[in-house]
Coordinates of C-alpha atoms and ligand atoms in Angstrom, one line a residue:
X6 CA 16.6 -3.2 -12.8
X7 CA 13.3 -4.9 -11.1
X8 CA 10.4 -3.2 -9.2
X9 CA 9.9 -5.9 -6.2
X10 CA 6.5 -5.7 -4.4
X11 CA 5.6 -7.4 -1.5
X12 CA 1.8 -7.4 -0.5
X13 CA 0.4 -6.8 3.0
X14 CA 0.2 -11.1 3.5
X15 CA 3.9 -10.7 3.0
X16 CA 4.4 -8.7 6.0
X17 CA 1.6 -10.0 8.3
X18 CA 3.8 -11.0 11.6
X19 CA 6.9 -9.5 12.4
X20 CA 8.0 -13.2 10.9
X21 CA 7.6 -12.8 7.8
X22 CA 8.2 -9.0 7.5
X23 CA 11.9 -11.0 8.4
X24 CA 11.6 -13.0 5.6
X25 CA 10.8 -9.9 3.2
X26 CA 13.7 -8.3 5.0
X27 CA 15.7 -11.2 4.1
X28 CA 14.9 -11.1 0.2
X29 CA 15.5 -7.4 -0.3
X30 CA 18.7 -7.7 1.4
X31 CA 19.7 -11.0 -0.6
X32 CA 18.6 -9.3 -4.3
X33 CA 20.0 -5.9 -4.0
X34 CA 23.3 -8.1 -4.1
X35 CA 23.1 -8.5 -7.3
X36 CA 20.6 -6.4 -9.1
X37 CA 19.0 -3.4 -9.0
X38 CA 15.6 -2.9 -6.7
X39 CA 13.2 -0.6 -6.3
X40 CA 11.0 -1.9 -3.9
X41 CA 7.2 -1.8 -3.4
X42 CA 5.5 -2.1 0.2
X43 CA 1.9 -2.5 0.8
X44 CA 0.4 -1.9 4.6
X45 CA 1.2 -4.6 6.9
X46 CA -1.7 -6.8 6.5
X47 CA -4.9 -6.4 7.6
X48 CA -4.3 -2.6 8.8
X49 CA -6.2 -0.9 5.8
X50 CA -9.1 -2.7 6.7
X51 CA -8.6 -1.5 10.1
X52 CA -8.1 2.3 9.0
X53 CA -11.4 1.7 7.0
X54 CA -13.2 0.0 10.3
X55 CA -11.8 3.4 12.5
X56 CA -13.3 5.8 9.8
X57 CA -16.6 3.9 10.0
X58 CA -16.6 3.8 13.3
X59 CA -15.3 7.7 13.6
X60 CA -18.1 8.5 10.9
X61 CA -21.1 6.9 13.0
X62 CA -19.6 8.9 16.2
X63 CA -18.5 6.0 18.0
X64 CA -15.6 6.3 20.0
X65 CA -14.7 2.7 19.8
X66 CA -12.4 4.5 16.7
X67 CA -10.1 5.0 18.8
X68 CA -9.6 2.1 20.0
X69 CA -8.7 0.6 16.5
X70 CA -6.8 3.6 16.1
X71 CA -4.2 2.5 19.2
X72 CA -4.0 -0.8 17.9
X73 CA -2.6 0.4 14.9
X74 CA -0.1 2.0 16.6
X75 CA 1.1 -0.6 18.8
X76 CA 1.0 -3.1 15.8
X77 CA 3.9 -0.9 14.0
X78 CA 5.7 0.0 17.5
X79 CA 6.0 -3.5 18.3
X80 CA 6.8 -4.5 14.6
X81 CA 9.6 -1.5 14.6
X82 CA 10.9 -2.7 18.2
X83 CA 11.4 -6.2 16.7
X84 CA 12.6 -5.6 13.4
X85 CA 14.9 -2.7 13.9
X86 CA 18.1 -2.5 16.4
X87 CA 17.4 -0.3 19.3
X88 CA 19.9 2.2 18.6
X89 CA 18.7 2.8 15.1
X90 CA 15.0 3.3 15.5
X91 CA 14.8 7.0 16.1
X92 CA 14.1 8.6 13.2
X93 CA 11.5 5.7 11.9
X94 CA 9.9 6.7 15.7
X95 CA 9.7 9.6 14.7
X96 CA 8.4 9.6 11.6
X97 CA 5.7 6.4 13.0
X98 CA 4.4 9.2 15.9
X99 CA 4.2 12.1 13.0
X100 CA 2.3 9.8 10.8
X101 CA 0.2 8.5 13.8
X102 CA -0.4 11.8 15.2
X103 CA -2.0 13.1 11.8
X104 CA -4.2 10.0 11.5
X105 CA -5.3 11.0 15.1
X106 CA -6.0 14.0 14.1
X107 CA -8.4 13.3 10.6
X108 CA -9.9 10.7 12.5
X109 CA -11.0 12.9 15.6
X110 CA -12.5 15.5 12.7
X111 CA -14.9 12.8 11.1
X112 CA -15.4 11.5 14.6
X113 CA -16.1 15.2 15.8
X114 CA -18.0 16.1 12.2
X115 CA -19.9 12.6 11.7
X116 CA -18.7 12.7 8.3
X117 CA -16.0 12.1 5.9
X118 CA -15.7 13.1 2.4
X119 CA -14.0 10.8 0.1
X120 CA -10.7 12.9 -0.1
X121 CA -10.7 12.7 3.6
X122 CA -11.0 8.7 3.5
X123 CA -8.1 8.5 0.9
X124 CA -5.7 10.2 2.9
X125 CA -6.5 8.1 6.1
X126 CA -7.0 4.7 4.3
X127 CA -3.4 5.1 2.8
X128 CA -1.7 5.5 5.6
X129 CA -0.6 1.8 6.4
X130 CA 1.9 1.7 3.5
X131 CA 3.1 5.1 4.9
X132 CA 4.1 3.4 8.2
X133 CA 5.0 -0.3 6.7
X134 CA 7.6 1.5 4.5
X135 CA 9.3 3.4 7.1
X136 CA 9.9 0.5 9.1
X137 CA 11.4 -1.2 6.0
X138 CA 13.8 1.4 5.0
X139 CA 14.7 1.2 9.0
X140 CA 15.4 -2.1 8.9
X141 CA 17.4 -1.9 5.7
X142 CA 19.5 0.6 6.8
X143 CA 19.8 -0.9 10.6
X144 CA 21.1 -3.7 8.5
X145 CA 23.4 -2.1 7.1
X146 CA 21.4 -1.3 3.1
X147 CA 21.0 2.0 2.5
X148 CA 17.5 2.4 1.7
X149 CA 15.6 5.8 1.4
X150 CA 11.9 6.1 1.6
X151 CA 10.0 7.6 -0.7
X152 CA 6.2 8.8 -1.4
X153 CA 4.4 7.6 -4.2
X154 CA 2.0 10.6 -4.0
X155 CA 5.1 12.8 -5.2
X156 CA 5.6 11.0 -8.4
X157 CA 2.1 9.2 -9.1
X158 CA -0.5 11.8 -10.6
X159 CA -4.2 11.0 -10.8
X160 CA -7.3 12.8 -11.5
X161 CA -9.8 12.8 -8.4
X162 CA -11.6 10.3 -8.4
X163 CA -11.2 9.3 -4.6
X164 CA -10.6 5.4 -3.5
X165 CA -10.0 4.4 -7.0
X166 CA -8.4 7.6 -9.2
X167 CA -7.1 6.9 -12.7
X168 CA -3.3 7.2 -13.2
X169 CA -2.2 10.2 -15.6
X170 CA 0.6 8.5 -17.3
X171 CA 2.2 11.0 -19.3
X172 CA 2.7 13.1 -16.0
X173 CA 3.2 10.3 -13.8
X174 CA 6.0 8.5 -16.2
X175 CA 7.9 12.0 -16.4
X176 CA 7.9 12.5 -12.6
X177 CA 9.3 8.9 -11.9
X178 CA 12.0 9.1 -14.3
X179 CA 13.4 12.5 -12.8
X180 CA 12.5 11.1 -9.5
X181 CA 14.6 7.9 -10.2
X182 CA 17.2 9.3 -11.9
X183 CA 18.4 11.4 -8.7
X184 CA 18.9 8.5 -6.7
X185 CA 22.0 7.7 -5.4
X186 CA 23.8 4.8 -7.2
X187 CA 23.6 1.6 -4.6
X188 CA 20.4 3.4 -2.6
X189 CA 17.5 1.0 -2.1
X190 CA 14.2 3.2 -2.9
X191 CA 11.4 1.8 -0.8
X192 CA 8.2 3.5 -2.4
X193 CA 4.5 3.3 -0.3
X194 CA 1.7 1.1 -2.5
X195 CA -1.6 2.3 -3.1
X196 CA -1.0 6.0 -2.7
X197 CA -0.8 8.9 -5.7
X198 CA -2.1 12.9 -5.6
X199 CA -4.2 14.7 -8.1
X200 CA -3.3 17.8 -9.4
X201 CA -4.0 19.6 -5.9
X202 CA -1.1 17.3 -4.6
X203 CA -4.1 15.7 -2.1
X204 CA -3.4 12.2 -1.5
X205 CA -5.6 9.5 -3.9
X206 CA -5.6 5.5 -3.8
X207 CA -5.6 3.5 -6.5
X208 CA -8.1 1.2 -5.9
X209 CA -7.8 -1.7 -3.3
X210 CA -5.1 -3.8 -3.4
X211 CA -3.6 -1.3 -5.9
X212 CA 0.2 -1.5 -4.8
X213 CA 0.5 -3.9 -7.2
X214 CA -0.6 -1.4 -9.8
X215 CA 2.3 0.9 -7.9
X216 CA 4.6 -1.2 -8.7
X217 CA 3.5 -2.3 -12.8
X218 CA 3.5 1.8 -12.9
X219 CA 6.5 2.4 -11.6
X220 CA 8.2 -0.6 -13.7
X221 CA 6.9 0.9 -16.8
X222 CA 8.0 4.2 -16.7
X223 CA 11.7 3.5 -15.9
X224 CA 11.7 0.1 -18.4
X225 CA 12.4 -2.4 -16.1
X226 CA 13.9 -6.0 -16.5
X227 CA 11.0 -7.2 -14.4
X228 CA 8.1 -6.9 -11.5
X229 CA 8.0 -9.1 -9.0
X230 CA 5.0 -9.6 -6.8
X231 CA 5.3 -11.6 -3.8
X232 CA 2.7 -12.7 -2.6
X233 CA 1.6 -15.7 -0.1
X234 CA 0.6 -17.8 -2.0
X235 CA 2.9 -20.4 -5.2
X236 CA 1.7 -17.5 -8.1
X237 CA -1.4 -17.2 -10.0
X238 CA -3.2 -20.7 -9.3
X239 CA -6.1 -22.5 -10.8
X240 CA -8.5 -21.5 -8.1
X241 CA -8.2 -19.5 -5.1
X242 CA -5.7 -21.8 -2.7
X243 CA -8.3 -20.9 0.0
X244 CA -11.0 -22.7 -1.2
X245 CA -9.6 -25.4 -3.2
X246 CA -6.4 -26.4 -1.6
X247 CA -5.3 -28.7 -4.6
X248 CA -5.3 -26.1 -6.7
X249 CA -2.2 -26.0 -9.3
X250 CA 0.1 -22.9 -10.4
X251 CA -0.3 -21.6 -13.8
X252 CA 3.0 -21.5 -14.7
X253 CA 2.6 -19.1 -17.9
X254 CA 0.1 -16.6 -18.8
X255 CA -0.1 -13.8 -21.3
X256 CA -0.7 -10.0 -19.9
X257 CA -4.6 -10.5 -21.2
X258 CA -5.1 -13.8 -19.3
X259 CA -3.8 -12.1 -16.3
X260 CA -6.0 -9.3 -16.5
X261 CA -8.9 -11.6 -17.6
X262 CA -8.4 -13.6 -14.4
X263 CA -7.8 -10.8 -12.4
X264 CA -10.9 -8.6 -13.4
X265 CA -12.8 -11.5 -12.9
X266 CA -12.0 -12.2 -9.2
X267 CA -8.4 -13.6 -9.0
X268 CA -7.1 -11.4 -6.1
X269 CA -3.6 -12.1 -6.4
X270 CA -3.3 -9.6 -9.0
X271 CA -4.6 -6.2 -9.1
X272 CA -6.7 -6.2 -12.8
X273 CA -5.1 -3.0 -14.3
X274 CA -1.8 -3.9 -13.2
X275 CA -1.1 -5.7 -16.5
X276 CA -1.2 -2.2 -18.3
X277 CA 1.4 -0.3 -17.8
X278 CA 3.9 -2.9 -19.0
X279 CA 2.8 -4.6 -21.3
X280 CA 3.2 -2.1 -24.4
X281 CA 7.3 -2.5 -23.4
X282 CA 6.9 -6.6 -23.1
X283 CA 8.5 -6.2 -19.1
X284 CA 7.4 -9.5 -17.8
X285 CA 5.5 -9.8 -14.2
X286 CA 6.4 -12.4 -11.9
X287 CA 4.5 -13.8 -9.4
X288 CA 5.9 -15.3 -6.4
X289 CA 5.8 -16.8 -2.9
X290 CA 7.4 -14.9 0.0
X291 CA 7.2 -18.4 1.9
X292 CA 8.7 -20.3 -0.9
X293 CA 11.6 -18.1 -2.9
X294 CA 12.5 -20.9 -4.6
X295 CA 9.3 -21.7 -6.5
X296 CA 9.1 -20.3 -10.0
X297 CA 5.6 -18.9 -9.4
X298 CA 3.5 -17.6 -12.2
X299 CA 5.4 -16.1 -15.2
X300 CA 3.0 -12.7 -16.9
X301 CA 4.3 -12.1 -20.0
X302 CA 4.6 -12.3 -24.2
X303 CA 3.4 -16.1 -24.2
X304 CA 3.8 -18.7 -27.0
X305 CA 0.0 -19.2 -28.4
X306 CA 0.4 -23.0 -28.5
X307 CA -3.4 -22.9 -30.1
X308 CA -5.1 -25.1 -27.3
X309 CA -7.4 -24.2 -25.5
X310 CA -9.5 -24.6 -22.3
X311 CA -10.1 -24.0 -18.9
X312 CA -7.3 -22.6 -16.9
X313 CA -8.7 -21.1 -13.4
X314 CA -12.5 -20.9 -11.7
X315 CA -12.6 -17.8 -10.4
X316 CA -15.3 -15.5 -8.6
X317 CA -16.4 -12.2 -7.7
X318 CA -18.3 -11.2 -4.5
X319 CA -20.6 -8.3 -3.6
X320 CA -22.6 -8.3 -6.1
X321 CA -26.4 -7.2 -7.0
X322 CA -28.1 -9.1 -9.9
X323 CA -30.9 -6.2 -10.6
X324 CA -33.6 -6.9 -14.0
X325 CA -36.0 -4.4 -15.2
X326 CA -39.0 -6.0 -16.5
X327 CA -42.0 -6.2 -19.2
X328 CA -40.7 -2.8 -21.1
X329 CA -42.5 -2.1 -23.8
X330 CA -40.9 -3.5 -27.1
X331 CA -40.8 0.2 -28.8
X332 CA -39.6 1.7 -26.0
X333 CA -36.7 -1.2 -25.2
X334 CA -33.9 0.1 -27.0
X335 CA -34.3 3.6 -25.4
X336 CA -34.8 2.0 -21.5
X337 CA -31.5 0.7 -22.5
X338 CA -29.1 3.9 -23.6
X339 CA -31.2 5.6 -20.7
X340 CA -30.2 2.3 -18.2
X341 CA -26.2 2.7 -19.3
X342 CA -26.1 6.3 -19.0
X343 CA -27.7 6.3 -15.9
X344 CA -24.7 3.4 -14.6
X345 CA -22.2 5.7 -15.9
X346 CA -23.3 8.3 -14.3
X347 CA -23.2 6.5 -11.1
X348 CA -19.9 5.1 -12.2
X349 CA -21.1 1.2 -11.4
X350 CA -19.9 -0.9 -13.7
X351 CA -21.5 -3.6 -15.4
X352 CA -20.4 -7.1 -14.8
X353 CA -22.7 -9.3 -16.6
X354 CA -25.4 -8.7 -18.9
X355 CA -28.7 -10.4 -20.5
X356 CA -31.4 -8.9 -22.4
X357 CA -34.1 -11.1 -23.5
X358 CA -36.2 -10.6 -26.3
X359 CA -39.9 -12.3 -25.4
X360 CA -40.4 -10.7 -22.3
X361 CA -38.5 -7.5 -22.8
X362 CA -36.3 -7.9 -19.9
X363 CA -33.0 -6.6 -19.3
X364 CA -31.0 -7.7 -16.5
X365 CA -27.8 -6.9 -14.9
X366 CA -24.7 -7.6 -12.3
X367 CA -23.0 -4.5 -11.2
X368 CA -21.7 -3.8 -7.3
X369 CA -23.7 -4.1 -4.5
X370 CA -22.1 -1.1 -3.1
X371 CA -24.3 1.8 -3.9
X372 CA -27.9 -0.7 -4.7
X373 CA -30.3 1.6 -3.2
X374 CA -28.6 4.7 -4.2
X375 CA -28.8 2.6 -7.8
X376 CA -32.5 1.6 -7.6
X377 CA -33.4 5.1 -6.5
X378 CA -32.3 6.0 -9.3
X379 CA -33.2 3.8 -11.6
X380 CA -37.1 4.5 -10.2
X381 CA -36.8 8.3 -10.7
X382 CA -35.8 7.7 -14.6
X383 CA -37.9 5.4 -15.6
X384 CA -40.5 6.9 -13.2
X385 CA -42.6 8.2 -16.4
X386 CA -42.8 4.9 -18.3
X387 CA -43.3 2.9 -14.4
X388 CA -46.6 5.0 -14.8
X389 CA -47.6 4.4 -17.6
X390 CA -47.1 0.8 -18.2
X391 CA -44.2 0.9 -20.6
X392 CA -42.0 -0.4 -18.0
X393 CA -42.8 -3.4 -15.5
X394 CA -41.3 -4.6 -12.1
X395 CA -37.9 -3.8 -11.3
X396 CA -36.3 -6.5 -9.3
X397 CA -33.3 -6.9 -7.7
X398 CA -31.4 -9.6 -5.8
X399 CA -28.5 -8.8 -3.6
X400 CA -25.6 -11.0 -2.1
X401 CA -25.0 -13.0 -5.4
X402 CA -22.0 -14.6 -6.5
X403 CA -20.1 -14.4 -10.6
X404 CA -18.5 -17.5 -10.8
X405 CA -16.5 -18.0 -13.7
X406 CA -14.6 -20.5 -15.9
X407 CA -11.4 -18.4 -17.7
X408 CA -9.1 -19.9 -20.3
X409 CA -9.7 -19.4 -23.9
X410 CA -11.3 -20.5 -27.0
X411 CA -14.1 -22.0 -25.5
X412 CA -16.2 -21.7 -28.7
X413 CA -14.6 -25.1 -30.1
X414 CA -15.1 -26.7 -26.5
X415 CA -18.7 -27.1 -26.8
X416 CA -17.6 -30.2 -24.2
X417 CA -16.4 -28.0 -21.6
X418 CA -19.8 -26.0 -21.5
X419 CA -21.6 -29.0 -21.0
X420 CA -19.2 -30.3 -18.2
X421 CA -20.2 -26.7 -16.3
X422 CA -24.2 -27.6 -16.3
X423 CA -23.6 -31.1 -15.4
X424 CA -21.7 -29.8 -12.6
X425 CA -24.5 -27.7 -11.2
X426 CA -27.0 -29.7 -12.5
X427 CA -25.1 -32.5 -10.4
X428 CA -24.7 -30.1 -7.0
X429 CA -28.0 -29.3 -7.0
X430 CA -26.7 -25.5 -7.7
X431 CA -29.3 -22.8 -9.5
X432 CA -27.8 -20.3 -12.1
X433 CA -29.3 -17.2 -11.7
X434 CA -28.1 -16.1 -15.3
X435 CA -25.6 -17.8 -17.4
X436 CA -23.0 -16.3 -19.9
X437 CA -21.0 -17.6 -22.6
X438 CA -18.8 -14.3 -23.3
X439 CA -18.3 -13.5 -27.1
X440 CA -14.8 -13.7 -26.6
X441 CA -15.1 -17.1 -26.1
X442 CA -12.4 -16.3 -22.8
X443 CA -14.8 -17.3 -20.3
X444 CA -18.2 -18.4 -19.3
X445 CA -20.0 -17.0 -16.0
X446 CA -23.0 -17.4 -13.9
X447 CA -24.7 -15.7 -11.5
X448 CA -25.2 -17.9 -8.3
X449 CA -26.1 -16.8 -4.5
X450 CA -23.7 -16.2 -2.2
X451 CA -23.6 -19.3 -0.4
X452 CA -23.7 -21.5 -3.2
X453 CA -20.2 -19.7 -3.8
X454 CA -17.3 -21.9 -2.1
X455 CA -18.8 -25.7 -2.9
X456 CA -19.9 -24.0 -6.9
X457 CA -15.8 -23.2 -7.1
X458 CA -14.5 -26.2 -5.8
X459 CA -17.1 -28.6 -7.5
X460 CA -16.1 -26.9 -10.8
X461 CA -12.4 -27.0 -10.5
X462 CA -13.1 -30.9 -9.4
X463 CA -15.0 -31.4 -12.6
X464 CA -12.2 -29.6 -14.4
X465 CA -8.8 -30.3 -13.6
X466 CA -9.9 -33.7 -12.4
X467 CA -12.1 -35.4 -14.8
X468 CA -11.6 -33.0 -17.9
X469 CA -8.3 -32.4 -20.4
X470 CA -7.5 -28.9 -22.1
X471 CA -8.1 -30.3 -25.6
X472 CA -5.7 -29.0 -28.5
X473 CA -8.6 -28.7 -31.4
X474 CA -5.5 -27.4 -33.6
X475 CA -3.1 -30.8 -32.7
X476 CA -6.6 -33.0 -33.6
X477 CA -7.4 -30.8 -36.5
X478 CA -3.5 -31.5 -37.7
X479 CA -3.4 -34.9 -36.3
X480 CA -6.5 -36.1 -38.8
X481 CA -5.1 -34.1 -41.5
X482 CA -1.9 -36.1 -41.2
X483 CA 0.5 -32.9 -41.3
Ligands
ADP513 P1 -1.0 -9.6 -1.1 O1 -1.2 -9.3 0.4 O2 0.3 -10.2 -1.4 O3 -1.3 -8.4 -2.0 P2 -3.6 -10.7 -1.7 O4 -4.4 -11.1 -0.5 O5 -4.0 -9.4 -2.4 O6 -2.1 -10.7 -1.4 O7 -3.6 -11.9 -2.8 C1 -3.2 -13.2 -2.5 C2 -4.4 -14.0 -2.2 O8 -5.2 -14.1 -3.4 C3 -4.1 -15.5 -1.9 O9 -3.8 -15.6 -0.5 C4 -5.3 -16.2 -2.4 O10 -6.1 -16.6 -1.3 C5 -6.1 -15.2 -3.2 N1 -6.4 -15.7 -4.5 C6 -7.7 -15.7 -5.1 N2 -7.7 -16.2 -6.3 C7 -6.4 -16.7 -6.5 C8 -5.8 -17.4 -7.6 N3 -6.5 -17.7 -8.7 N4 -4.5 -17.7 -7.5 C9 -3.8 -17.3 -6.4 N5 -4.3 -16.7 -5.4 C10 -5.6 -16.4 -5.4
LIG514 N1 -3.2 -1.9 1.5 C1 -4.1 -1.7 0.3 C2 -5.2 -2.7 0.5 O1 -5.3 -3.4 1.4 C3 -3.4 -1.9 -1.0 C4 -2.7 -3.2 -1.2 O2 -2.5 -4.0 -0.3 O3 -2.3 -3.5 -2.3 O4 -6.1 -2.7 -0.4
MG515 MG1 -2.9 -7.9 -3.3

């Protein structure tokens, strides 16, 4: 049996919703699915523009709000057969008339609690998947819809809860189990409940995580994620066109890449298979007959090097400064509570030693809630002297070389500062990680697009993945 998702690029146009339509309909031939839907693209953002918009009181929400609605009338006209639409009407005007509903309240109220958000921001995948399972079953597939939230337990942690596995796994196998033998589930993305059975999301682009969740818990063959794009690439496709498919990669290089800005894959989704070995699959709704990206139990071949540049936006670089050296080591267990408190993670890190500085990358998100913050803890030793400036820049830019053993590639670190050197581009903070998986640097934001491309030039063009192990063996005549 396979989980099969297909991601909101996947189902942009009513074209290539067809195309999706097409592959379900061709697999379930001969295996198993359960498939995955995210929203039809481009409508969560919308659902988040509508809440903004309903949250500052301006009635342009409702606008966005009817152009949801047509988008997945129109889509539902197209894709299903006239005489077979009425129950996916249905259901569309039931979901729509509930969003109308939470939307007119923060519109009315002026505000909107996380929990509120959730359950409006996941209701694309709610509509996508009815008109899937419509279409299936116009087609003659007998497809059932099904809610994630029902089966998917999470604690409450609105817009990006935490998955409670031993629940979760338990719910999906009694949920899966009572499916009727040659009945196509098609399961929302995104979505779970916490233990008050109000809706939760994952975390964007979290359907992917859906699917690696639901894949585990039943013991799958395999996930597929189709995507738009030939797999997991050497850069993102969007800003360096050349960029080649990674044919292979372990569950940690995945997650690597993926945590550090590779949007094809959702970082966490890696985890819940990769205890059980259940291999993820990357592929191209566009091209079905690519191989894509294989994630999986990899043969170590003991080479190493550069395999994508990848990077991360929306980012503050913020640096404390001039902290007295006796006081350094408490400013810092102070600094990380205070983060954790404020659940922001930490992205990058450099503490020097002369000047007693410690500086930081975390999310630009919540900066002045974060520098507020950060003023009113330290505010004693701000006073007193034992504490300096604090500075902070927004808008910057982690770009980052991923493959692995970089410690013996002492050629490939010098290839990355000849490269900015070369572009003229300014690193704001550089870091070779001890795991010796990748190295980073801080740049600004517009620096961004020509720092990728002149890297992954400098990389794939002009610089070979060295085997040290092959050389080591080669000298040693073995
Ligand atoms: P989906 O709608 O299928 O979930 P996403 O937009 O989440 O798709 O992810 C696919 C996009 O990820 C691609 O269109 C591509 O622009 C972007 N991307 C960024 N980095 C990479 C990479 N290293 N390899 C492949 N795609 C990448
Ligand atoms: N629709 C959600 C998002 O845009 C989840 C997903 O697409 O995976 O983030
Ligand atoms: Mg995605």
């Amino acid at each position: 049996m396979k989980v099969i998702k297909f991601g909101g690029s996947s189902i942009g146009t009513v074209e290539r919703f067809n195309k999706v339509i097409k592959i379900v309909s061709k697999k379930q031939e001969k295996e198993k699915v359960i498939v995955v839907l995210s929203a039809i693209g481009g409508i969560t953002d919308r659902l988040i523009n509508a809440v903004d918009l309903a949250r500052a009181g301006k009635k342009e929400y409702r606008d966005v709000f009817e152009e949801i609605g047509l988008v997945h009338y129109m889509f539902l006209d197209k894709l299903v057969s006239k005489w077979k639409q009425a129950h996916a009407r249905l259901v569309i005007s039931t979901i729509l008339s509930q969003l109308d509903e939470k939307l007119r309240g923060v519109f009315l109220l002026k505000e909107c609690s996380p929990r509120t958000s959730d359950s409006i921001i996941s209701t694309g995948e709610y509509l996508s998947k009815s008109i899937l399972a419509a279409a299936l079953n116009s087609g003659g597939i007998t497809a059932e819809s099904l809610d994630a939230a029902d089966f998917i337990k999470t604690d409450s942690n609105f817009g990006e809860a935490e998955v409670d596995f031993n629940t979760t796994n338990e719910l999906i196998k009694t949920k899966f189990e009572g499916i009727k033998q040659g009945v196509i589930p098609v399961v929302n993305g995104f979505a779970g409940s916490n233990s008050a059975g109000e809706i939760t999301t994952l975390g964007r682009s979290g359907s992917d995580y859906t699917a690696t969740i639901i894949a585990g818990a039943l013991n799958a063959d395999a996930v597929e994620i189709w995507t738009d794009v030939d797999g997991v690439l050497s850069a993102d496709p969007k800003i360096v066109p050349e960029a080649s498919t990674l044919s292979e990669l372990s569950y940690e290089e995945a997650s690597e890449l993926a945590y550090l800005g590779a949007k094809v894959i959702f970082p966490k989704a890696m985890a819940p298979v990769e205890n059980a070995g259940i291999p993820i699959i990357v592929l191209n709704t566009f091209q079905p007959e690519h191989p894509g990206t294989f994630i999986g139990k990899t043969f170590d071949d003991g080479g190493g090097g550069v395999k994508a540049v990848t990077y991360l936006q929306e980012l503050s670089l913020v640096c404390l400064n001039e902290i007295s050296a006796e006081y350094n080591l408490i400013v810092i267990s102070r600094l990380f509570a205070l983060l954790a408190r404020l659940e922001l993670p930490v992205i990058l890190l450099n503490q020097s030693a002369s000047n007693q500085s410690i500086c930081f990358v975390t999310l630009s998100k919540q900066i002045s809630v974060l520098l507020n913050e950060i003023k009113k803890e330290f505010k004693l030793e701000l006073e007193t002297g034992r504490a300096g400036r604090i500075t902070f820049r927004n808008d910057v830019t982690v770009v980052s070389a991923v493959g692995k053993r970089f410690d013996s590639h002492s050629a490939l670190l010098r290839l990355v500062f000849e490269t900015l050197d070369n572009n003229g581009i300014k690193s704001l903070m550089f870091l070779n990680s001890s795991t010796h998986k990748n190295v980073s640097f801080v740049i600004e934001r517009p620096d961004a697009k020509r720092t990728v491309a002149a890297l992954h030039g400098a990389f794939f063009q002009n610089y070979a993945p060295v085997n040290e192990e092959h050389i080591k063996e080669e000298k040693e005549g073995i």
